[in-house]
Amino acid sequence: MADREFMKKIHTCSLKVTFKRPCRAHEQKLMKTMMKIGVYEISLDMKHGRLEVIGRLDTDQLIRKLKETKMLMDVELWEDQNGSKKRSS
């Protein structure tokens, strides 16, 4: 029963990100930042600017934290598991 309740709280979303200067160090810093706010799994395609995250997180908080790193020029929500699509921030 506890596993089902835990799984219900897991959230998946896809983001479109634009890096100021794409490099391995920026990728590692983003990963570290996201792990601190409850992200369990991260898939980052720097070439195409697509970021997929899975975890116990709030999408607005995730976007705010990513912008605070100051490595990204733009962060846009493409899709989340609740069906929300294309929201810019």
Short mmCIF file of N, CA and C in Angstrom, two decimals:
data_model
loop_
_atom_site.label_atom_id
_atom_site.label_comp_id
_atom_site.label_asym_id
_atom_site.label_seq_id
_atom_site.Cartn_x
_atom_site.Cartn_y
_atom_site.Cartn_z
N MET A 1 0.82 -1.19 0.00
CA MET A 1 0.00 0.00 0.00
C MET A 1 0.87 1.26 0.00
N ALA A 2 1.93 1.24 0.80
CA ALA A 2 2.80 2.41 0.87
C ALA A 2 3.48 2.67 -0.47
N ASP A 3 3.83 1.60 -1.19
CA ASP A 3 4.47 1.75 -2.50
C ASP A 3 3.55 2.44 -3.49
N ARG A 4 2.27 2.11 -3.46
CA ARG A 4 1.32 2.75 -4.38
C ARG A 4 1.19 4.24 -4.09
N GLU A 5 1.14 4.59 -2.83
CA GLU A 5 1.02 6.00 -2.47
C GLU A 5 2.28 6.76 -2.88
N PHE A 6 3.43 6.13 -2.70
CA PHE A 6 4.69 6.76 -3.10
C PHE A 6 4.74 6.96 -4.61
N MET A 7 4.32 5.96 -5.37
CA MET A 7 4.35 6.05 -6.83
C MET A 7 3.39 7.11 -7.36
N LYS A 8 2.30 7.36 -6.66
CA LYS A 8 1.35 8.38 -7.09
C LYS A 8 1.96 9.78 -7.04
N LYS A 9 2.92 9.97 -6.15
CA LYS A 9 3.53 11.28 -5.97
C LYS A 9 4.66 11.54 -6.95
N ILE A 10 5.06 10.54 -7.71
CA ILE A 10 6.14 10.71 -8.68
C ILE A 10 5.60 11.43 -9.90
N HIS A 11 6.35 12.41 -10.37
CA HIS A 11 5.92 13.30 -11.44
C HIS A 11 6.95 13.24 -12.57
N THR A 12 6.49 13.26 -13.80
CA THR A 12 7.37 13.25 -14.97
C THR A 12 7.08 14.47 -15.82
N CYS A 13 8.12 15.16 -16.26
CA CYS A 13 7.91 16.29 -17.17
C CYS A 13 9.07 16.42 -18.15
N SER A 14 8.77 17.04 -19.28
CA SER A 14 9.76 17.32 -20.32
C SER A 14 9.89 18.83 -20.47
N LEU A 15 11.12 19.29 -20.56
CA LEU A 15 11.39 20.71 -20.67
C LEU A 15 12.27 20.99 -21.89
N LYS A 16 12.07 22.14 -22.48
CA LYS A 16 12.96 22.61 -23.53
C LYS A 16 13.87 23.64 -22.88
N VAL A 17 15.19 23.42 -22.99
CA VAL A 17 16.14 24.32 -22.36
C VAL A 17 17.13 24.85 -23.39
N THR A 18 17.55 26.09 -23.20
CA THR A 18 18.56 26.71 -24.06
C THR A 18 19.71 27.14 -23.17
N PHE A 19 20.88 26.56 -23.38
CA PHE A 19 22.06 26.87 -22.58
C PHE A 19 22.75 28.13 -23.10
N LYS A 20 23.31 28.90 -22.19
CA LYS A 20 24.11 30.06 -22.59
C LYS A 20 25.40 29.57 -23.25
N ARG A 21 26.08 28.63 -22.59
CA ARG A 21 27.29 28.02 -23.13
C ARG A 21 27.26 26.54 -22.77
N PRO A 22 26.82 25.68 -23.67
CA PRO A 22 26.72 24.26 -23.34
C PRO A 22 28.10 23.63 -23.10
N CYS A 23 28.26 23.00 -21.95
CA CYS A 23 29.49 22.27 -21.65
C CYS A 23 29.20 21.22 -20.59
N ARG A 24 30.13 20.32 -20.39
CA ARG A 24 29.96 19.22 -19.45
C ARG A 24 29.81 19.73 -18.01
N ALA A 25 30.53 20.78 -17.65
CA ALA A 25 30.45 21.33 -16.29
C ALA A 25 29.05 21.86 -15.99
N HIS A 26 28.44 22.53 -16.96
CA HIS A 26 27.08 23.04 -16.77
C HIS A 26 26.09 21.89 -16.62
N GLU A 27 26.28 20.85 -17.39
CA GLU A 27 25.41 19.67 -17.30
C GLU A 27 25.49 19.07 -15.89
N GLN A 28 26.69 18.94 -15.35
CA GLN A 28 26.86 18.36 -14.02
C GLN A 28 26.26 19.26 -12.94
N LYS A 29 26.39 20.57 -13.08
CA LYS A 29 25.81 21.49 -12.10
C LYS A 29 24.28 21.42 -12.13
N LEU A 30 23.70 21.31 -13.33
CA LEU A 30 22.24 21.17 -13.43
C LEU A 30 21.77 19.89 -12.75
N MET A 31 22.49 18.79 -12.98
CA MET A 31 22.13 17.51 -12.37
C MET A 31 22.15 17.63 -10.85
N LYS A 32 23.18 18.25 -10.31
CA LYS A 32 23.31 18.41 -8.86
C LYS A 32 22.17 19.25 -8.29
N THR A 33 21.83 20.33 -8.97
CA THR A 33 20.73 21.20 -8.54
C THR A 33 19.41 20.44 -8.53
N MET A 34 19.15 19.68 -9.57
CA MET A 34 17.88 18.96 -9.67
C MET A 34 17.76 17.84 -8.64
N MET A 35 18.86 17.17 -8.33
CA MET A 35 18.82 16.10 -7.34
C MET A 35 18.45 16.64 -5.95
N LYS A 36 18.83 17.88 -5.68
CA LYS A 36 18.53 18.50 -4.38
C LYS A 36 17.04 18.76 -4.18
N ILE A 37 16.27 18.90 -5.27
CA ILE A 37 14.85 19.23 -5.11
C ILE A 37 13.92 18.05 -5.37
N GLY A 38 14.47 16.84 -5.42
CA GLY A 38 13.61 15.67 -5.49
C GLY A 38 13.53 14.97 -6.83
N VAL A 39 14.44 15.26 -7.74
CA VAL A 39 14.45 14.58 -9.03
C VAL A 39 15.22 13.28 -8.89
N TYR A 40 14.63 12.18 -9.38
CA TYR A 40 15.27 10.86 -9.28
C TYR A 40 15.99 10.47 -10.56
N GLU A 41 15.43 10.81 -11.68
CA GLU A 41 15.99 10.40 -12.96
C GLU A 41 16.01 11.59 -13.91
N ILE A 42 17.13 11.74 -14.61
CA ILE A 42 17.32 12.88 -15.51
C ILE A 42 17.83 12.39 -16.85
N SER A 43 17.23 12.89 -17.91
CA SER A 43 17.71 12.62 -19.25
C SER A 43 17.89 13.96 -19.95
N LEU A 44 19.13 14.27 -20.30
CA LEU A 44 19.44 15.57 -20.89
C LEU A 44 20.06 15.38 -22.26
N ASP A 45 19.46 16.00 -23.25
CA ASP A 45 20.00 16.01 -24.61
C ASP A 45 20.39 17.46 -24.91
N MET A 46 21.66 17.77 -24.67
CA MET A 46 22.12 19.16 -24.82
C MET A 46 22.07 19.61 -26.28
N LYS A 47 22.29 18.69 -27.20
CA LYS A 47 22.30 19.04 -28.62
C LYS A 47 20.94 19.56 -29.08
N HIS A 48 19.86 18.89 -28.63
CA HIS A 48 18.51 19.27 -29.03
C HIS A 48 17.78 20.12 -27.98
N GLY A 49 18.41 20.33 -26.82
CA GLY A 49 17.81 21.17 -25.79
C GLY A 49 16.61 20.56 -25.11
N ARG A 50 16.62 19.24 -24.93
CA ARG A 50 15.49 18.56 -24.29
C ARG A 50 15.94 17.98 -22.95
N LEU A 51 15.16 18.25 -21.93
CA LEU A 51 15.43 17.77 -20.58
C LEU A 51 14.20 17.04 -20.07
N GLU A 52 14.36 15.77 -19.69
CA GLU A 52 13.26 15.00 -19.12
C GLU A 52 13.63 14.63 -17.70
N VAL A 53 12.70 14.87 -16.77
CA VAL A 53 12.96 14.58 -15.37
C VAL A 53 11.82 13.76 -14.77
N ILE A 54 12.19 12.90 -13.83
CA ILE A 54 11.22 12.09 -13.09
C ILE A 54 11.56 12.24 -11.62
N GLY A 55 10.56 12.52 -10.80
CA GLY A 55 10.80 12.63 -9.37
C GLY A 55 9.62 13.22 -8.63
N ARG A 56 9.83 13.42 -7.35
CA ARG A 56 8.82 14.04 -6.51
C ARG A 56 9.11 15.53 -6.52
N LEU A 57 8.46 16.24 -7.42
CA LEU A 57 8.79 17.64 -7.61
C LEU A 57 7.58 18.45 -8.02
N ASP A 58 7.72 19.74 -7.87
CA ASP A 58 6.74 20.71 -8.35
C ASP A 58 7.34 21.34 -9.60
N THR A 59 6.62 21.32 -10.71
CA THR A 59 7.14 21.81 -11.98
C THR A 59 7.55 23.28 -11.90
N ASP A 60 6.76 24.11 -11.24
CA ASP A 60 7.11 25.53 -11.12
C ASP A 60 8.40 25.72 -10.33
N GLN A 61 8.56 24.93 -9.26
CA GLN A 61 9.78 25.00 -8.46
C GLN A 61 10.99 24.56 -9.29
N LEU A 62 10.82 23.51 -10.08
CA LEU A 62 11.91 23.03 -10.93
C LEU A 62 12.35 24.11 -11.91
N ILE A 63 11.41 24.74 -12.59
CA ILE A 63 11.73 25.79 -13.55
C ILE A 63 12.42 26.96 -12.86
N ARG A 64 11.93 27.34 -11.70
CA ARG A 64 12.53 28.45 -10.94
C ARG A 64 13.98 28.12 -10.55
N LYS A 65 14.22 26.91 -10.06
CA LYS A 65 15.57 26.51 -9.66
C LYS A 65 16.52 26.44 -10.86
N LEU A 66 16.02 25.97 -11.99
CA LEU A 66 16.86 25.91 -13.18
C LEU A 66 17.26 27.31 -13.63
N LYS A 67 16.34 28.26 -13.55
CA LYS A 67 16.65 29.64 -13.93
C LYS A 67 17.64 30.28 -12.95
N GLU A 68 17.57 29.88 -11.68
CA GLU A 68 18.48 30.43 -10.67
C GLU A 68 19.92 30.02 -10.90
N THR A 69 20.16 28.93 -11.62
CA THR A 69 21.54 28.50 -11.90
C THR A 69 22.26 29.47 -12.83
N LYS A 70 21.52 30.26 -13.58
CA LYS A 70 22.03 31.28 -14.51
C LYS A 70 22.87 30.69 -15.63
N MET A 71 22.69 29.40 -15.91
CA MET A 71 23.37 28.76 -17.04
C MET A 71 22.45 28.64 -18.24
N LEU A 72 21.16 28.87 -18.02
CA LEU A 72 20.18 28.69 -19.08
C LEU A 72 19.62 30.03 -19.53
N MET A 73 19.47 30.18 -20.83
CA MET A 73 18.85 31.39 -21.36
C MET A 73 17.33 31.28 -21.31
N ASP A 74 16.82 30.07 -21.52
CA ASP A 74 15.37 29.88 -21.57
C ASP A 74 15.01 28.49 -21.07
N VAL A 75 13.90 28.40 -20.35
CA VAL A 75 13.34 27.13 -19.89
C VAL A 75 11.86 27.14 -20.23
N GLU A 76 11.41 26.11 -20.92
CA GLU A 76 10.01 26.03 -21.35
C GLU A 76 9.48 24.62 -21.07
N LEU A 77 8.31 24.54 -20.47
CA LEU A 77 7.69 23.24 -20.22
C LEU A 77 7.08 22.72 -21.50
N TRP A 78 7.52 21.54 -21.94
CA TRP A 78 6.95 20.91 -23.13
C TRP A 78 5.74 20.07 -22.77
N GLU A 79 5.90 19.22 -21.76
CA GLU A 79 4.82 18.32 -21.40
C GLU A 79 5.09 17.74 -20.02
N ASP A 80 4.01 17.54 -19.24
CA ASP A 80 4.15 16.81 -17.99
C ASP A 80 3.13 15.69 -17.95
N GLN A 81 3.23 14.83 -16.94
CA GLN A 81 2.37 13.65 -16.90
C GLN A 81 0.90 13.98 -16.72
N ASN A 82 0.60 15.18 -16.25
CA ASN A 82 -0.80 15.58 -16.06
C ASN A 82 -1.43 16.10 -17.34
N GLY A 83 -0.65 16.15 -18.42
CA GLY A 83 -1.19 16.58 -19.69
C GLY A 83 -0.98 18.05 -20.00
N SER A 84 -0.37 18.80 -19.09
CA SER A 84 -0.09 20.21 -19.38
C SER A 84 0.98 20.28 -20.45
N LYS A 85 0.82 21.20 -21.38
CA LYS A 85 1.80 21.31 -22.46
C LYS A 85 2.14 22.76 -22.73
N LYS A 86 3.37 22.97 -23.18
CA LYS A 86 3.87 24.24 -23.70
C LYS A 86 3.53 25.45 -22.85
N ARG A 87 4.23 25.56 -21.72
CA ARG A 87 4.10 26.74 -20.88
C ARG A 87 5.48 27.36 -20.74
N SER A 88 5.64 28.59 -21.12
CA SER A 88 6.93 29.28 -21.04
C SER A 88 7.07 29.96 -19.70
N SER A 89 8.32 30.09 -19.29
CA SER A 89 8.63 30.85 -18.08
C SER A 89 9.84 31.70 -18.30
#
